[in-house]
Coordinates of C-alpha atoms in Angstrom, one line a residue:
M1 CA -74.1 65.7 -34.6
K2 CA -75.5 63.9 -31.6
N3 CA -74.1 65.4 -28.3
V4 CA -73.1 62.8 -25.5
V5 CA -72.4 63.7 -22.0
F6 CA -70.0 61.1 -20.5
I7 CA -69.7 60.9 -16.8
S8 CA -66.4 60.1 -15.2
P9 CA -64.5 59.5 -18.5
N10 CA -61.3 59.3 -16.6
F11 CA -62.4 56.2 -14.1
P12 CA -62.2 53.3 -14.7
T13 CA -58.9 54.2 -16.4
N14 CA -59.9 52.0 -19.7
Y15 CA -63.2 54.1 -20.2
W16 CA -61.7 56.5 -22.1
M17 CA -62.1 54.2 -25.1
F18 CA -65.8 54.4 -24.9
C19 CA -65.2 58.1 -25.5
R20 CA -62.7 57.4 -28.4
E21 CA -65.3 55.3 -30.4
L22 CA -68.1 58.1 -29.8
K23 CA -65.9 60.8 -31.3
N24 CA -64.6 58.4 -34.0
N25 CA -68.5 58.0 -34.9
G26 CA -68.8 61.6 -35.3
M27 CA -70.1 62.6 -31.7
N28 CA -69.6 65.7 -29.8
V29 CA -68.1 63.9 -26.6
L30 CA -68.6 66.1 -23.5
G31 CA -66.8 64.9 -20.3
I32 CA -67.7 65.7 -16.8
G33 CA -65.2 64.6 -14.1
D34 CA -63.6 65.5 -10.7
Q35 CA -60.0 65.3 -11.9
P36 CA -58.0 68.3 -13.2
Y37 CA -57.9 68.5 -17.0
D38 CA -54.2 68.6 -17.0
E39 CA -53.9 65.3 -15.3
L40 CA -56.2 63.5 -18.0
T41 CA -54.2 61.3 -20.1
Q42 CA -53.6 62.5 -23.9
D43 CA -55.7 59.6 -25.0
L44 CA -58.8 60.7 -23.0
K45 CA -58.1 64.6 -24.0
D46 CA -58.0 63.6 -27.6
S47 CA -61.1 61.5 -27.3
L48 CA -63.1 64.6 -25.8
T49 CA -64.8 67.6 -27.5
E50 CA -64.8 69.6 -24.1
Y51 CA -64.1 68.6 -20.4
Y52 CA -65.9 70.3 -17.6
K53 CA -64.3 69.9 -14.0
V54 CA -66.4 69.7 -11.0
S55 CA -64.9 69.6 -7.3
S56 CA -66.9 66.5 -6.8
L57 CA -69.2 64.4 -8.8
E58 CA -71.2 63.7 -5.8
N59 CA -72.4 67.5 -5.9
D60 CA -75.2 67.5 -8.0
D61 CA -75.6 71.3 -8.3
E62 CA -72.1 71.3 -9.8
V63 CA -72.9 68.4 -12.3
Y64 CA -76.4 70.1 -13.1
R65 CA -74.4 73.4 -13.9
A66 CA -72.0 71.5 -16.2
I67 CA -74.9 70.0 -18.3
A68 CA -76.7 73.2 -18.5
F69 CA -73.4 74.6 -19.9
F70 CA -73.2 72.1 -22.4
I71 CA -76.8 72.7 -23.6
F72 CA -76.2 76.3 -23.7
K73 CA -72.9 75.7 -25.8
Y74 CA -73.9 72.7 -28.0
G75 CA -77.6 72.3 -28.0
R76 CA -79.8 69.6 -26.9
I77 CA -77.9 66.5 -25.1
D78 CA -78.8 63.1 -26.9
W79 CA -77.2 60.9 -24.5
L80 CA -75.9 61.1 -20.9
E81 CA -74.1 57.9 -19.8
S82 CA -71.4 56.8 -17.0
N83 CA -71.4 53.1 -17.7
N84 CA -70.5 52.8 -14.0
E85 CA -72.7 51.3 -11.5
Y86 CA -72.0 54.0 -8.8
W87 CA -73.6 56.6 -11.0
L88 CA -76.3 54.9 -12.3
E89 CA -78.7 56.7 -9.8
R90 CA -77.5 60.0 -10.6
D91 CA -77.3 59.4 -14.4
A92 CA -81.1 58.7 -14.4
K93 CA -81.8 61.7 -12.2
F94 CA -79.9 64.0 -14.7
R95 CA -81.6 62.6 -17.8
T96 CA -85.0 63.1 -16.1
D97 CA -84.1 66.5 -15.0
F98 CA -83.0 67.5 -18.6
N99 CA -85.5 65.5 -20.6
I100 CA -82.8 63.1 -22.1
Q101 CA -85.0 60.1 -23.1
S102 CA -82.1 57.8 -24.2
G103 CA -81.7 55.9 -21.1
F104 CA -83.3 54.9 -17.7
Q105 CA -85.2 57.4 -16.0
V106 CA -85.6 58.1 -12.1
A107 CA -88.9 55.9 -12.1
D108 CA -86.7 53.2 -13.7
I109 CA -84.4 52.9 -10.6
P110 CA -85.9 50.7 -8.2
R111 CA -86.2 47.6 -10.5
I112 CA -82.8 48.0 -11.9
K113 CA -81.0 48.8 -8.7
Y114 CA -82.8 47.0 -5.6
K115 CA -82.3 43.3 -5.5
S116 CA -85.7 42.9 -4.0
K117 CA -87.6 44.6 -6.9
M118 CA -85.3 42.8 -9.7
K119 CA -87.0 39.5 -8.5
E120 CA -90.5 40.3 -9.8
F121 CA -89.1 40.9 -13.3
Y122 CA -87.0 37.9 -13.3
T123 CA -90.1 35.6 -12.2
K124 CA -91.9 37.5 -15.0
A125 CA -89.1 36.2 -17.4
G126 CA -89.9 32.9 -16.1
I127 CA -86.6 32.5 -14.2
P128 CA -86.4 31.0 -10.6
V129 CA -85.3 33.4 -7.9
A130 CA -84.1 32.6 -4.4
R131 CA -86.3 33.1 -1.3
Y132 CA -85.6 36.4 0.5
H133 CA -86.5 38.6 3.5
I134 CA -86.3 42.2 4.0
V135 CA -84.4 42.6 7.2
D136 CA -86.3 44.2 9.9
N137 CA -85.3 42.8 13.2
L138 CA -83.8 39.7 15.0
E139 CA -87.1 38.0 15.2
G140 CA -88.2 38.5 11.8
C141 CA -84.8 37.1 10.6
L142 CA -85.1 34.0 12.8
N143 CA -88.5 33.2 11.4
F144 CA -87.2 33.4 7.8
I145 CA -84.5 31.0 8.9
K146 CA -87.3 28.5 10.0
E147 CA -88.4 28.6 6.5
V148 CA -85.1 28.3 4.7
G149 CA -82.7 27.2 7.1
Y150 CA -79.0 28.4 7.6
P151 CA -76.9 29.6 5.9
V152 CA -78.2 32.7 4.5
V153 CA -76.4 35.7 2.8
A154 CA -77.4 39.5 3.7
K155 CA -76.4 42.4 1.8
P156 CA -77.5 45.9 1.2
D157 CA -80.9 45.8 -1.1
N158 CA -79.2 48.6 -3.1
G159 CA -75.6 47.9 -3.2
V160 CA -72.6 47.7 -5.4
G161 CA -70.3 44.6 -5.5
A162 CA -69.9 42.8 -2.3
S163 CA -69.8 45.7 0.1
H164 CA -71.0 45.0 3.7
T165 CA -72.3 41.3 2.6
F166 CA -72.5 38.6 5.3
K167 CA -72.9 34.8 5.3
I168 CA -74.7 33.9 8.4
S169 CA -74.5 30.3 9.6
N170 CA -76.0 30.4 13.1
D171 CA -77.8 32.3 15.5
D172 CA -74.7 33.9 17.0
E173 CA -73.6 35.2 13.6
M174 CA -77.1 36.4 13.2
K175 CA -77.2 38.4 16.3
K176 CA -73.7 39.7 15.2
F177 CA -75.2 40.9 11.9
I178 CA -78.0 42.6 13.4
D179 CA -75.7 44.5 15.7
E180 CA -73.2 45.4 13.0
K181 CA -75.6 46.3 9.9
W182 CA -75.7 49.9 9.0
D183 CA -78.7 51.4 10.5
D184 CA -79.3 53.9 7.6
T185 CA -79.3 50.7 5.0
I186 CA -82.1 48.4 3.8
Y187 CA -80.8 44.9 3.8
I188 CA -82.0 41.8 1.9
M189 CA -81.4 38.5 3.1
E190 CA -81.8 35.3 1.0
E191 CA -81.3 31.7 1.4
F192 CA -77.8 30.4 0.3
I193 CA -77.3 28.8 -3.1
N194 CA -74.4 26.5 -3.7
A195 CA -73.7 27.8 -7.5
E196 CA -71.2 29.4 -9.4
V197 CA -71.8 32.8 -11.1
N198 CA -72.5 32.7 -14.7
S199 CA -73.0 36.1 -16.5
Y200 CA -74.7 37.3 -19.8
D201 CA -72.9 40.3 -21.1
A202 CA -74.4 42.1 -24.3
I203 CA -74.8 45.2 -26.0
I204 CA -78.6 45.9 -26.7
D205 CA -80.1 48.1 -29.4
S206 CA -83.0 50.3 -29.2
N207 CA -85.4 47.4 -30.1
G208 CA -84.3 45.1 -27.3
E209 CA -82.3 43.0 -29.5
P210 CA -78.7 42.1 -29.0
L211 CA -75.8 43.4 -31.2
F212 CA -73.2 41.4 -29.3
E213 CA -73.4 38.8 -26.5
T214 CA -70.8 36.9 -24.4
G215 CA -70.6 35.7 -20.8
N216 CA -68.2 34.9 -18.0
I217 CA -67.9 32.6 -15.2
T218 CA -66.7 33.4 -11.6
P219 CA -66.1 30.1 -9.8
M220 CA -65.8 31.6 -6.5
S221 CA -68.0 34.2 -4.4
I222 CA -67.1 37.9 -4.7
M223 CA -68.5 38.0 -1.2
D224 CA -66.0 35.6 -0.1
I225 CA -63.0 37.2 -2.0
V226 CA -63.7 40.4 -0.5
N227 CA -64.6 38.9 3.1
N228 CA -61.6 36.7 3.2
A229 CA -58.9 38.7 1.3
D230 CA -58.6 36.0 -1.4
N231 CA -57.3 35.8 -4.7
S232 CA -59.8 36.7 -7.6
I233 CA -60.3 34.7 -10.6
Y234 CA -63.0 34.7 -13.6
H235 CA -62.8 34.1 -17.2
I236 CA -64.8 35.3 -20.3
L237 CA -65.9 32.1 -22.1
N238 CA -65.1 31.2 -25.7
E239 CA -68.9 30.4 -26.4
L240 CA -71.9 31.5 -24.6
P241 CA -74.0 28.5 -23.4
D242 CA -77.6 28.5 -25.0
D243 CA -79.3 28.5 -21.6
T244 CA -77.5 31.6 -20.4
R245 CA -78.2 33.2 -23.8
A246 CA -82.1 32.4 -23.5
A247 CA -82.0 33.4 -19.7
G248 CA -80.4 36.9 -20.8
R249 CA -82.5 37.5 -23.6
A250 CA -85.7 36.8 -21.5
T251 CA -84.4 39.3 -18.9
V252 CA -83.7 41.9 -21.5
K253 CA -87.4 41.5 -22.4
S254 CA -88.7 41.6 -18.9
F255 CA -86.8 44.7 -18.0
N256 CA -87.6 46.5 -21.0
V257 CA -83.8 47.1 -21.6
K258 CA -83.0 49.2 -24.9
S259 CA -79.9 50.7 -25.9
R260 CA -77.5 49.6 -23.2
F261 CA -74.5 47.6 -22.4
V262 CA -75.7 45.1 -19.7
H263 CA -74.1 42.4 -17.3
F264 CA -76.8 40.0 -16.1
E265 CA -75.7 37.8 -13.3
F266 CA -77.2 34.0 -13.0
F267 CA -76.5 31.3 -10.5
R268 CA -75.5 27.9 -12.0
L269 CA -76.6 25.4 -9.4
L270 CA -73.7 23.2 -8.3
E271 CA -76.4 20.7 -6.7
D272 CA -79.9 20.2 -6.8
H273 CA -82.0 22.9 -4.8
E274 CA -85.6 22.3 -4.0
G275 CA -87.9 24.8 -5.7
L276 CA -85.0 26.1 -7.8
G277 CA -83.8 23.6 -10.1
K278 CA -81.5 20.5 -10.6
K279 CA -77.8 20.8 -10.6
G280 CA -76.4 22.6 -13.7
D281 CA -79.8 24.8 -14.0
V282 CA -79.4 28.3 -14.4
M283 CA -81.5 30.8 -11.9
A284 CA -81.6 34.6 -11.1
L285 CA -78.9 36.4 -9.2
E286 CA -79.0 40.2 -10.2
V287 CA -79.1 42.6 -13.1
N288 CA -76.5 45.4 -13.7
M289 CA -77.2 47.7 -16.3
R290 CA -73.8 48.6 -17.2
P291 CA -70.6 46.8 -18.5
C292 CA -68.9 44.5 -16.2
G293 CA -66.4 46.2 -14.2
G294 CA -62.7 46.8 -14.3
F295 CA -61.0 45.4 -17.4
T296 CA -64.0 43.0 -18.6
P297 CA -64.4 45.0 -21.7
D298 CA -60.8 44.3 -22.9
M299 CA -61.0 40.8 -21.7
I300 CA -64.2 40.4 -23.9
N301 CA -62.2 41.9 -26.8
F302 CA -59.3 39.7 -26.5
A303 CA -61.8 36.5 -26.2
H304 CA -63.5 37.3 -29.2
S305 CA -61.1 39.4 -31.4
T306 CA -63.6 42.4 -31.4
N307 CA -63.9 45.8 -30.0
V308 CA -66.9 46.2 -27.7
Y309 CA -66.2 50.0 -27.1
K310 CA -66.8 50.5 -30.8
I311 CA -69.9 48.3 -30.8
W312 CA -71.3 50.4 -27.9
A313 CA -70.6 53.6 -29.6
D314 CA -72.0 52.0 -33.1
M315 CA -75.3 51.4 -31.1
I316 CA -75.6 55.0 -30.0
A317 CA -74.4 56.3 -33.3
Y318 CA -76.3 54.0 -35.7
D319 CA -78.4 51.8 -33.6
S320 CA -76.6 48.7 -35.3
T321 CA -73.0 47.6 -35.9
L322 CA -70.7 46.4 -38.5
T323 CA -67.8 45.8 -35.9
P324 CA -66.2 42.3 -36.8
V325 CA -66.2 39.4 -34.4
G326 CA -63.1 37.2 -34.9
D327 CA -61.7 34.0 -33.2
H328 CA -63.2 32.7 -30.0
Q329 CA -60.9 31.9 -27.0
F330 CA -61.3 31.8 -23.3
C331 CA -59.7 35.0 -21.5
A332 CA -58.8 34.4 -18.0
Y333 CA -58.3 36.9 -15.0
A334 CA -56.1 36.1 -12.0
G335 CA -56.0 38.8 -9.3
L336 CA -53.1 38.0 -6.8
R337 CA -53.7 39.1 -3.2
D338 CA -50.6 40.6 -1.6
G339 CA -49.2 38.9 1.5
K340 CA -49.3 35.5 0.1
N341 CA -46.3 33.4 -0.6
F342 CA -46.7 32.3 -4.3
V343 CA -44.5 29.6 -5.7
M344 CA -44.1 31.7 -9.0
S345 CA -42.8 35.3 -9.0
D346 CA -43.9 37.8 -11.6
Q347 CA -41.1 37.1 -13.8
D348 CA -41.8 33.4 -13.5
I349 CA -45.2 33.9 -14.8
L350 CA -44.3 36.2 -17.8
N351 CA -41.3 33.9 -18.7
K352 CA -43.7 31.0 -18.8
Y353 CA -47.0 32.6 -20.2
G354 CA -45.8 35.6 -21.9
D355 CA -47.1 34.5 -25.2
H356 CA -50.8 34.2 -23.7
I357 CA -50.5 37.5 -21.5
K358 CA -52.4 40.4 -22.7
M359 CA -52.3 42.6 -19.7
H360 CA -50.5 42.6 -16.2
D361 CA -50.1 45.4 -13.7
R362 CA -50.8 46.5 -10.1
L363 CA -54.5 47.2 -9.6
A364 CA -55.8 50.5 -8.0
D365 CA -56.3 50.2 -4.2
V366 CA -60.0 51.1 -4.8
L367 CA -60.4 48.3 -6.8
A368 CA -58.3 45.8 -5.1
G369 CA -60.8 44.6 -2.4
A370 CA -62.8 42.5 -5.1
M371 CA -59.9 42.0 -7.7
G372 CA -56.7 41.4 -6.0
N373 CA -53.5 43.8 -6.0
Q374 CA -51.5 42.3 -8.9
Y375 CA -53.5 41.0 -12.1
Y376 CA -52.8 39.1 -15.1
I377 CA -55.1 38.8 -18.2
A378 CA -54.4 35.9 -20.5
T379 CA -56.0 34.2 -23.5
F380 CA -56.3 30.3 -24.1
K381 CA -57.5 28.1 -26.8
T382 CA -58.6 25.7 -24.4
E383 CA -60.2 25.3 -21.0
E384 CA -57.6 22.9 -19.9
E385 CA -54.8 25.2 -20.7
M386 CA -56.5 28.0 -18.6
N387 CA -57.1 25.9 -15.7
Q388 CA -53.4 25.0 -15.8
F389 CA -52.5 28.8 -15.8
Y390 CA -54.7 29.3 -12.8
A391 CA -53.0 26.2 -10.9
D392 CA -49.6 27.8 -11.7
V393 CA -50.3 31.5 -10.9
L394 CA -52.2 30.7 -7.7
A395 CA -49.9 28.1 -6.2
C396 CA -48.5 29.1 -2.6
K397 CA -45.3 27.5 -0.9

């Protein structure tokens, strides 16, 4: 029986389903988290062999002791995972400390977490990358502007989501950015690309081959959603385009990805861009060595009539899967921001689209910055139906 340590199984709230499928596949599922056991949902309790509470998952010593306790009680740990961007570096540290070979180690972190390091591996895969500059001082940034022109985007080289990301359009904004950036953080500055984000989402086996593939499209920038407090929309595609599939598989090979759920982001150019490609071409953005966040795994299930929680657990248990994939359709996410005067009320939306709505609720404040406050997840057979849904639910008075 394999022993799997799952870090933070209670958050995001849907991740208990990874644990359920692991346990259904005969694993010892050993959870480590900072929420009291009595406050865990019954579904999660039923999905765990044992749970070890720490005062904080940021406390490496406590988590280290928790893993050591599980080793003492259950024997060697076969897998350690969180599937969470925030914990990826710590996951790698503990794998290295305890010689858990099934996953990225400390030495792998720079190429999978630092945006500047990713570019080398994208280039090796033959995928164009934006020109960039590691922020040093005002003079260095202005010299970069002489090369690429305004606007540019600056963000932490090792960051999560769109936290502290700046779109800079002139010298005054550049000076403001230099004053406001975090002194203890390394920033990368890139030429601005007029594009939509297309993703490659896949579960990869131990040979680097996909067990399952799909993708999503985000028509607006997460940076703009966060910085402008805008609504959030994206959707799972009914079919993955051939060029996205090819780019995703090439990226898997270049980064030597094995036995993981991945979310790779690409730009699809909305206009010709010298040195990068023609309108419609795919170019690199960044890799994420974990599932796409929030309720995206559920959306993938709705879009493809499948269970990616089980496919992932099958990958760990058997390095293969027999989990079926059924009908394909679009699955749309609409995250509505508080404070906007929407035409349709919550009840109006449910009355009109009730047969299409798969999930709807308030979103936790910690996720609302990028995802909106009130969300609706709905499926549609056609893109036209989906676009009408967006037009309806986002319309303001």
